[in-house]
C-alpha cells in the first residue's frame, strides 16, 4: 500500500480548514493542525480555530492540548507528535491531512532533515535581551544570506545554530538542497505528498480578512480576550500563545481594570485594537505569501472561483488522492 500525505497551505482567510474537511470526508481522512497558536487551550475566536460544527464528523488532531503557560513545546516535539499521528492513521488505512498554519512547523514534517539536529538542545538566553533590530544586525555579521528579518524567532534560531555548530543556517540549507537535488526545502520525507496552496487576489483577500475581524468581534472576541488575560496574564511566557495575533493588539486595553474597560476610553482603545488587528492580519498574510513562495509543486486554487466539491470529485484529484494497493 502506498502511504500518502495531503498538505493544505495558504494565507490566513483562504478557507484551508473547509478544504481539509472536504478532503477528509471524501477520502477517509483525518486532519492534523499545524498552526502553532491553535495548539494552545483558549482564544478559540482570536486564533480562529475550527468549530465543532465546522469539523462535522472529521477527527482533528493537535488542537487545544497545551496550557497557555506552556513555554517548552518546541517544533521538534511538534514534529515527533505529528509523525506518530501520521503513522497511526496509515496503520488504520486513513489519509492524514496536514493543515498550516505555521510554515516552520509544516516544513519540519514534510522535509527530511529540515530541522538541524545540533541546535535541538542549545539556546542563548542573552539574545532575548536584544531588540529585533539589534538581533538582526548581529545575525547579518554571521549569516548575510539570511532573509527573514521580520521573524524574530527565525533570526534567533539562525544565530543559535551558528553558535552551536559553527556553520550558518544558510549553509546548512544549501547542503540539504544540494543533496536532494531539489529547489524546494530539501528531500520530501514522504514521496507521495500532495500540496494544495490556496490563494486570492490581494484586494479580495483583504476584504475577507477585514470582514473576518468584524465577525470575530460579533462572536465575542472582546469577552474572550478579557477572560483569558485576567486568568493567565501573570503566568504567560513572553512567547507561545502570548504572541498570538488578536491578543497583542489589545494589550493597552486589557491592562485597564473592569470599570475602565467599560468607559469611553476603554471603548476607544478596544476599537483601536480592532483596527490594528486588521492591519496586522493583512501584514501577516503578506508574510505567509513569501514563506510559501517555494512550493512550486503545489496545486494553486483561487478562492474566488474554486468549488471544493467540483475539484475533489473530479477525476484528476481523486486519482492523486486515492490509495492504491
Short mmCIF file of C-alpha atoms in Angstrom, two decimals:
data_model
loop_
_atom_site.label_atom_id
_atom_site.label_comp_id
_atom_site.label_asym_id
_atom_site.label_seq_id
_atom_site.Cartn_x
_atom_site.Cartn_y
_atom_site.Cartn_z
CA UNK A 1 0.00 0.00 0.00
CA UNK A 2 1.27 3.46 -0.86
CA UNK A 3 1.19 5.85 2.08
CA UNK A 4 0.06 9.32 1.09
CA UNK A 5 0.07 12.69 2.83
CA UNK A 6 -2.02 15.71 1.88
CA UNK A 7 -0.87 19.19 2.93
CA UNK A 8 -3.19 22.20 2.75
CA UNK A 9 -1.40 25.56 2.81
CA UNK A 10 -2.40 29.12 2.14
CA UNK A 11 -2.69 32.59 3.54
CA UNK A 12 -4.94 33.20 6.52
CA UNK A 13 -8.55 33.62 5.45
CA UNK A 14 -8.40 31.43 2.34
CA UNK A 15 -10.54 28.55 3.62
CA UNK A 16 -7.89 25.93 4.41
CA UNK A 17 -10.00 24.28 7.10
CA UNK A 18 -13.00 23.96 4.78
CA UNK A 19 -10.90 22.26 2.13
CA UNK A 20 -9.24 19.94 4.65
CA UNK A 21 -12.62 18.80 6.00
CA UNK A 22 -13.92 18.23 2.46
CA UNK A 23 -10.89 16.10 1.60
CA UNK A 24 -11.26 14.12 4.82
CA UNK A 25 -14.95 13.46 4.17
CA UNK A 26 -14.32 12.32 0.60
CA UNK A 27 -11.20 10.23 1.17
CA UNK A 28 -11.50 8.71 4.67
CA UNK A 29 -9.10 11.17 6.25
CA UNK A 30 -8.34 12.97 9.49
CA UNK A 31 -6.98 16.49 9.92
CA UNK A 32 -3.76 17.48 11.70
CA UNK A 33 -3.41 21.11 12.78
CA UNK A 34 -0.09 22.86 12.05
CA UNK A 35 -0.97 26.33 13.33
CA UNK A 36 1.31 26.97 16.31
CA UNK A 37 -1.20 29.24 18.10
CA UNK A 38 -4.05 26.73 17.79
CA UNK A 39 -2.06 24.17 19.77
CA UNK A 40 -2.96 26.10 22.94
CA UNK A 41 -6.10 25.97 25.02
CA UNK A 42 -8.26 29.09 24.90
CA UNK A 43 -8.59 32.01 22.49
CA UNK A 44 -10.69 29.95 20.08
CA UNK A 45 -12.13 33.07 18.45
CA UNK A 46 -8.87 35.03 18.47
CA UNK A 47 -6.90 32.22 16.83
CA UNK A 48 -9.80 31.36 14.50
CA UNK A 49 -9.97 27.69 15.48
CA UNK A 50 -12.32 25.50 13.54
CA UNK A 51 -15.60 24.96 15.42
CA UNK A 52 -17.11 21.58 16.26
CA UNK A 53 -19.90 22.29 13.79
CA UNK A 54 -17.37 23.02 11.02
CA UNK A 55 -15.46 19.82 11.83
CA UNK A 56 -18.54 17.72 11.17
CA UNK A 57 -17.65 14.10 11.80
CA UNK A 58 -13.98 14.58 10.90
CA UNK A 59 -11.49 13.98 13.69
CA UNK A 60 -8.92 16.76 14.24
CA UNK A 61 -5.53 16.34 15.93
CA UNK A 62 -3.09 18.78 17.61
CA UNK A 63 -5.75 21.29 18.68
CA UNK A 64 -6.10 22.93 22.12
CA UNK A 65 -3.93 20.46 24.05
CA UNK A 66 -1.30 22.84 25.52
CA UNK A 67 -1.85 25.04 28.55
CA UNK A 68 -1.28 28.77 27.83
CA UNK A 69 1.51 28.81 30.41
CA UNK A 70 3.48 26.17 28.48
CA UNK A 71 6.85 27.52 27.34
CA UNK A 72 8.78 24.41 26.32
CA UNK A 73 6.82 22.94 23.41
CA UNK A 74 9.26 23.16 20.50
CA UNK A 75 9.00 22.48 16.80
CA UNK A 76 10.98 19.28 17.47
CA UNK A 77 8.25 17.99 19.78
CA UNK A 78 5.61 19.05 17.27
CA UNK A 79 7.31 17.05 14.54
CA UNK A 80 7.64 13.97 16.76
CA UNK A 81 3.97 14.06 17.75
CA UNK A 82 2.73 14.61 14.19
CA UNK A 83 4.87 11.83 12.73
CA UNK A 84 3.34 9.44 15.29
CA UNK A 85 -0.16 10.55 14.31
CA UNK A 86 0.59 10.11 10.60
CA UNK A 87 1.89 6.58 11.17
CA UNK A 88 -1.16 5.65 13.25
CA UNK A 89 -3.50 6.97 10.57
CA UNK A 90 -1.73 4.98 7.88
CA UNK A 91 -1.96 1.87 10.08
CA UNK A 92 -5.71 2.48 10.24
CA UNK A 93 -5.84 2.91 6.45
CA UNK A 94 -6.73 6.60 6.75
CA UNK A 95 -5.47 9.66 4.91
CA UNK A 96 -3.58 12.25 7.04
CA UNK A 97 -4.25 15.87 6.06
CA UNK A 98 -1.80 18.42 7.47
CA UNK A 99 -3.18 21.98 7.58
CA UNK A 100 -0.95 25.05 8.02
CA UNK A 101 -0.64 27.37 9.57
CA UNK A 102 2.90 27.92 10.60
CA UNK A 103 5.34 27.27 7.75
CA UNK A 104 8.22 26.24 10.02
CA UNK A 105 6.04 23.55 11.60
CA UNK A 106 4.79 22.28 8.23
CA UNK A 107 8.29 22.16 6.77
CA UNK A 108 9.60 20.21 9.77
CA UNK A 109 7.14 17.43 8.94
CA UNK A 110 7.25 17.23 5.15
CA UNK A 111 11.01 17.60 4.65
CA UNK A 112 13.62 15.08 5.72
CA UNK A 113 16.35 16.61 7.92
CA UNK A 114 14.77 20.08 7.72
CA UNK A 115 15.50 20.73 11.40
CA UNK A 116 19.19 20.89 12.23
CA UNK A 117 19.75 18.27 14.98
CA UNK A 118 22.65 20.08 16.63
CA UNK A 119 20.50 23.07 17.55
CA UNK A 120 17.98 20.98 19.44
CA UNK A 121 19.28 21.50 22.95
CA UNK A 122 21.04 24.83 22.53
CA UNK A 123 19.58 28.20 23.49
CA UNK A 124 21.29 31.53 24.14
CA UNK A 125 19.06 33.31 26.67
CA UNK A 126 21.13 36.51 26.37
CA UNK A 127 19.70 37.04 22.89
CA UNK A 128 16.29 37.63 24.48
CA UNK A 129 17.59 40.97 25.79
CA UNK A 130 18.24 42.31 22.27
CA UNK A 131 15.68 44.25 20.25
CA UNK A 132 14.53 42.91 16.88
CA UNK A 133 16.84 45.33 15.03
CA UNK A 134 19.83 44.52 17.26
CA UNK A 135 19.23 40.80 16.81
CA UNK A 136 19.08 41.11 13.03
CA UNK A 137 22.22 43.30 12.87
CA UNK A 138 24.05 40.65 14.89
CA UNK A 139 22.87 37.92 12.53
CA UNK A 140 23.94 39.86 9.42
CA UNK A 141 27.54 39.73 10.66
CA UNK A 142 27.26 35.95 10.86
CA UNK A 143 24.93 34.99 8.01
CA UNK A 144 24.34 37.75 5.48
CA UNK A 145 22.25 35.41 3.27
CA UNK A 146 19.52 35.04 5.91
CA UNK A 147 16.38 36.89 4.80
CA UNK A 148 13.68 36.55 7.50
CA UNK A 149 14.28 39.98 9.04
CA UNK A 150 10.77 40.34 10.46
CA UNK A 151 10.64 36.91 12.08
CA UNK A 152 12.35 37.23 15.46
CA UNK A 153 12.10 33.51 16.18
CA UNK A 154 13.91 32.53 12.98
CA UNK A 155 16.55 35.22 13.40
CA UNK A 156 17.31 34.00 16.92
CA UNK A 157 17.42 30.34 15.86
CA UNK A 158 19.77 31.16 12.98
CA UNK A 159 22.19 32.79 15.42
CA UNK A 160 21.95 29.85 17.82
CA UNK A 161 22.55 27.36 15.00
CA UNK A 162 25.78 29.13 14.12
CA UNK A 163 26.86 29.37 17.76
CA UNK A 164 26.14 25.67 18.33
CA UNK A 165 27.57 24.26 15.09
CA UNK A 166 29.97 26.82 13.64
CA UNK A 167 28.04 26.65 10.36
CA UNK A 168 25.44 29.19 9.22
CA UNK A 169 21.84 28.15 8.70
CA UNK A 170 22.09 29.27 5.06
CA UNK A 171 24.99 26.86 4.52
CA UNK A 172 23.12 24.05 6.27
CA UNK A 173 20.12 24.56 3.98
CA UNK A 174 22.30 24.86 0.87
CA UNK A 175 23.86 21.48 1.64
CA UNK A 176 20.41 19.94 2.08
CA UNK A 177 19.26 21.28 -1.28
CA UNK A 178 22.42 20.01 -2.96
CA UNK A 179 21.96 16.53 -1.51
CA UNK A 180 18.31 16.39 -2.52
CA UNK A 181 18.83 17.95 -5.96
CA UNK A 182 15.70 19.97 -5.18
CA UNK A 183 14.62 23.59 -5.49
CA UNK A 184 12.25 23.16 -2.56
CA UNK A 185 13.14 22.81 1.14
CA UNK A 186 15.06 19.56 0.76
CA UNK A 187 14.13 15.91 0.31
CA UNK A 188 10.48 15.10 0.89
CA UNK A 189 10.07 12.83 3.91
CA UNK A 190 7.17 11.08 2.20
CA UNK A 191 7.46 10.81 -1.62
CA UNK A 192 3.68 10.69 -2.13
CA UNK A 193 2.92 14.14 -0.71
CA UNK A 194 0.27 16.29 -2.36
CA UNK A 195 0.35 20.02 -1.50
CA UNK A 196 -2.58 22.36 -2.07
CA UNK A 197 -1.93 26.09 -1.86
CA UNK A 198 -4.95 28.41 -1.59
CA UNK A 199 -4.62 32.00 -2.72
CA UNK A 200 -6.63 35.02 -3.86
CA UNK A 201 -6.07 38.47 -5.31
CA UNK A 202 -4.84 40.95 -2.71
CA UNK A 203 -7.97 43.12 -2.82
CA UNK A 204 -10.34 40.19 -2.42
CA UNK A 205 -8.34 38.67 0.41
CA UNK A 206 -8.03 41.97 2.27
CA UNK A 207 -11.82 42.36 2.22
CA UNK A 208 -12.22 38.82 3.57
CA UNK A 209 -9.70 39.48 6.34
CA UNK A 210 -11.36 42.72 7.44
CA UNK A 211 -14.77 41.07 7.44
CA UNK A 212 -13.35 38.22 9.50
CA UNK A 213 -12.19 40.61 12.23
CA UNK A 214 -15.68 42.14 12.34
CA UNK A 215 -17.16 38.65 12.64
CA UNK A 216 -14.74 37.79 15.46
CA UNK A 217 -15.97 40.82 17.40
CA UNK A 218 -19.61 39.76 16.88
CA UNK A 219 -18.77 36.23 18.06
CA UNK A 220 -17.44 37.55 21.38
CA UNK A 221 -13.77 38.41 20.86
CA UNK A 222 -13.88 41.16 23.48
CA UNK A 223 -15.18 38.92 26.24
CA UNK A 224 -12.83 36.09 25.26
CA UNK A 225 -9.61 38.11 25.44
CA UNK A 226 -10.70 39.79 28.69
CA UNK A 227 -11.31 36.45 30.43
CA UNK A 228 -8.11 34.98 29.02
CA UNK A 229 -5.96 37.95 30.04
CA UNK A 230 -7.44 38.19 33.53
CA UNK A 231 -6.83 34.48 34.12
CA UNK A 232 -3.40 34.00 32.55
CA UNK A 233 -1.60 37.36 32.32
CA UNK A 234 0.53 36.65 35.39
CA UNK A 235 1.76 33.28 34.10
CA UNK A 236 2.05 33.79 30.34
CA UNK A 237 5.57 33.35 28.90
CA UNK A 238 6.97 36.02 26.58
CA UNK A 239 6.48 33.67 23.61
CA UNK A 240 3.94 30.98 22.73
CA UNK A 241 0.28 32.00 22.87
CA UNK A 242 1.26 35.46 24.16
CA UNK A 243 2.48 36.26 20.63
CA UNK A 244 -0.88 35.46 19.08
CA UNK A 245 -2.47 37.94 16.73
CA UNK A 246 -5.69 39.26 18.35
CA UNK A 247 -4.11 39.32 21.80
CA UNK A 248 -1.07 41.55 21.49
CA UNK A 249 -3.05 44.27 19.68
CA UNK A 250 -5.22 44.80 22.77
CA UNK A 251 -2.56 44.96 25.48
CA UNK A 252 -3.24 48.60 26.41
CA UNK A 253 -6.97 47.91 26.61
CA UNK A 254 -6.52 44.71 28.62
CA UNK A 255 -4.34 46.41 31.23
CA UNK A 256 -7.35 48.53 32.24
CA UNK A 257 -9.49 47.46 35.18
CA UNK A 258 -13.09 46.34 34.71
CA UNK A 259 -14.57 49.81 35.18
CA UNK A 260 -12.06 51.45 32.83
CA UNK A 261 -12.75 48.88 30.13
CA UNK A 262 -16.41 49.91 30.11
CA UNK A 263 -15.59 53.63 29.90
CA UNK A 264 -15.42 55.73 26.74
CA UNK A 265 -11.62 55.46 26.89
CA UNK A 266 -11.88 51.69 27.13
CA UNK A 267 -14.21 51.54 24.13
CA UNK A 268 -11.84 53.74 22.14
CA UNK A 269 -8.84 51.54 22.99
CA UNK A 270 -10.76 48.41 22.01
CA UNK A 271 -11.77 49.91 18.66
CA UNK A 272 -8.16 50.97 18.05
CA UNK A 273 -7.10 47.40 18.80
CA UNK A 274 -9.59 46.11 16.22
CA UNK A 275 -8.17 48.40 13.55
CA UNK A 276 -4.63 47.36 14.48
CA UNK A 277 -5.70 43.73 14.27
CA UNK A 278 -6.90 44.27 10.70
CA UNK A 279 -3.56 45.86 9.77
CA UNK A 280 -1.51 43.11 11.40
CA UNK A 281 -3.65 40.38 9.83
CA UNK A 282 -3.02 41.83 6.36
CA UNK A 283 0.70 42.09 7.12
CA UNK A 284 0.79 38.51 8.37
CA UNK A 285 -0.92 37.39 5.18
CA UNK A 286 1.81 39.04 3.10
CA UNK A 287 4.48 37.27 5.15
CA UNK A 288 2.73 33.95 4.62
CA UNK A 289 2.82 34.51 0.87
CA UNK A 290 6.59 34.99 0.98
CA UNK A 291 7.06 31.94 3.23
CA UNK A 292 5.05 29.71 0.90
CA UNK A 293 6.69 31.01 -2.26
CA UNK A 294 8.93 27.96 -2.63
CA UNK A 295 6.06 25.47 -3.00
CA UNK A 296 6.29 25.22 -6.77
CA UNK A 297 4.73 21.75 -6.70
CA UNK A 298 1.50 22.97 -5.14
CA UNK A 299 -1.91 22.82 -6.76
CA UNK A 300 -2.84 26.51 -6.65
CA UNK A 301 -6.51 27.50 -6.50
CA UNK A 302 -8.07 30.93 -6.47
CA UNK A 303 -10.64 31.07 -3.68
CA UNK A 304 -12.88 33.45 -5.64
CA UNK A 305 -13.82 30.86 -8.21
CA UNK A 306 -12.92 27.48 -6.76
CA UNK A 307 -15.57 24.91 -5.94
CA UNK A 308 -14.18 22.37 -3.47
CA UNK A 309 -16.74 19.68 -4.27
CA UNK A 310 -16.23 20.03 -8.01
CA UNK A 311 -12.45 19.71 -7.73
CA UNK A 312 -12.44 16.97 -5.10
CA UNK A 313 -14.90 14.83 -7.01
CA UNK A 314 -13.10 15.40 -10.29
CA UNK A 315 -11.19 12.51 -11.80
CA UNK A 316 -7.79 14.26 -11.60
CA UNK A 317 -7.64 14.77 -7.84
CA UNK A 318 -9.46 11.57 -6.98
CA UNK A 319 -6.66 9.75 -8.77
CA UNK A 320 -3.99 11.73 -6.91
CA UNK A 321 -5.54 11.11 -3.50
CA UNK A 322 -6.77 7.56 -3.99
CA UNK A 323 -4.94 4.86 -2.05
CA UNK A 324 -3.59 2.06 -4.19
CA UNK A 325 -2.59 -1.39 -3.09
#
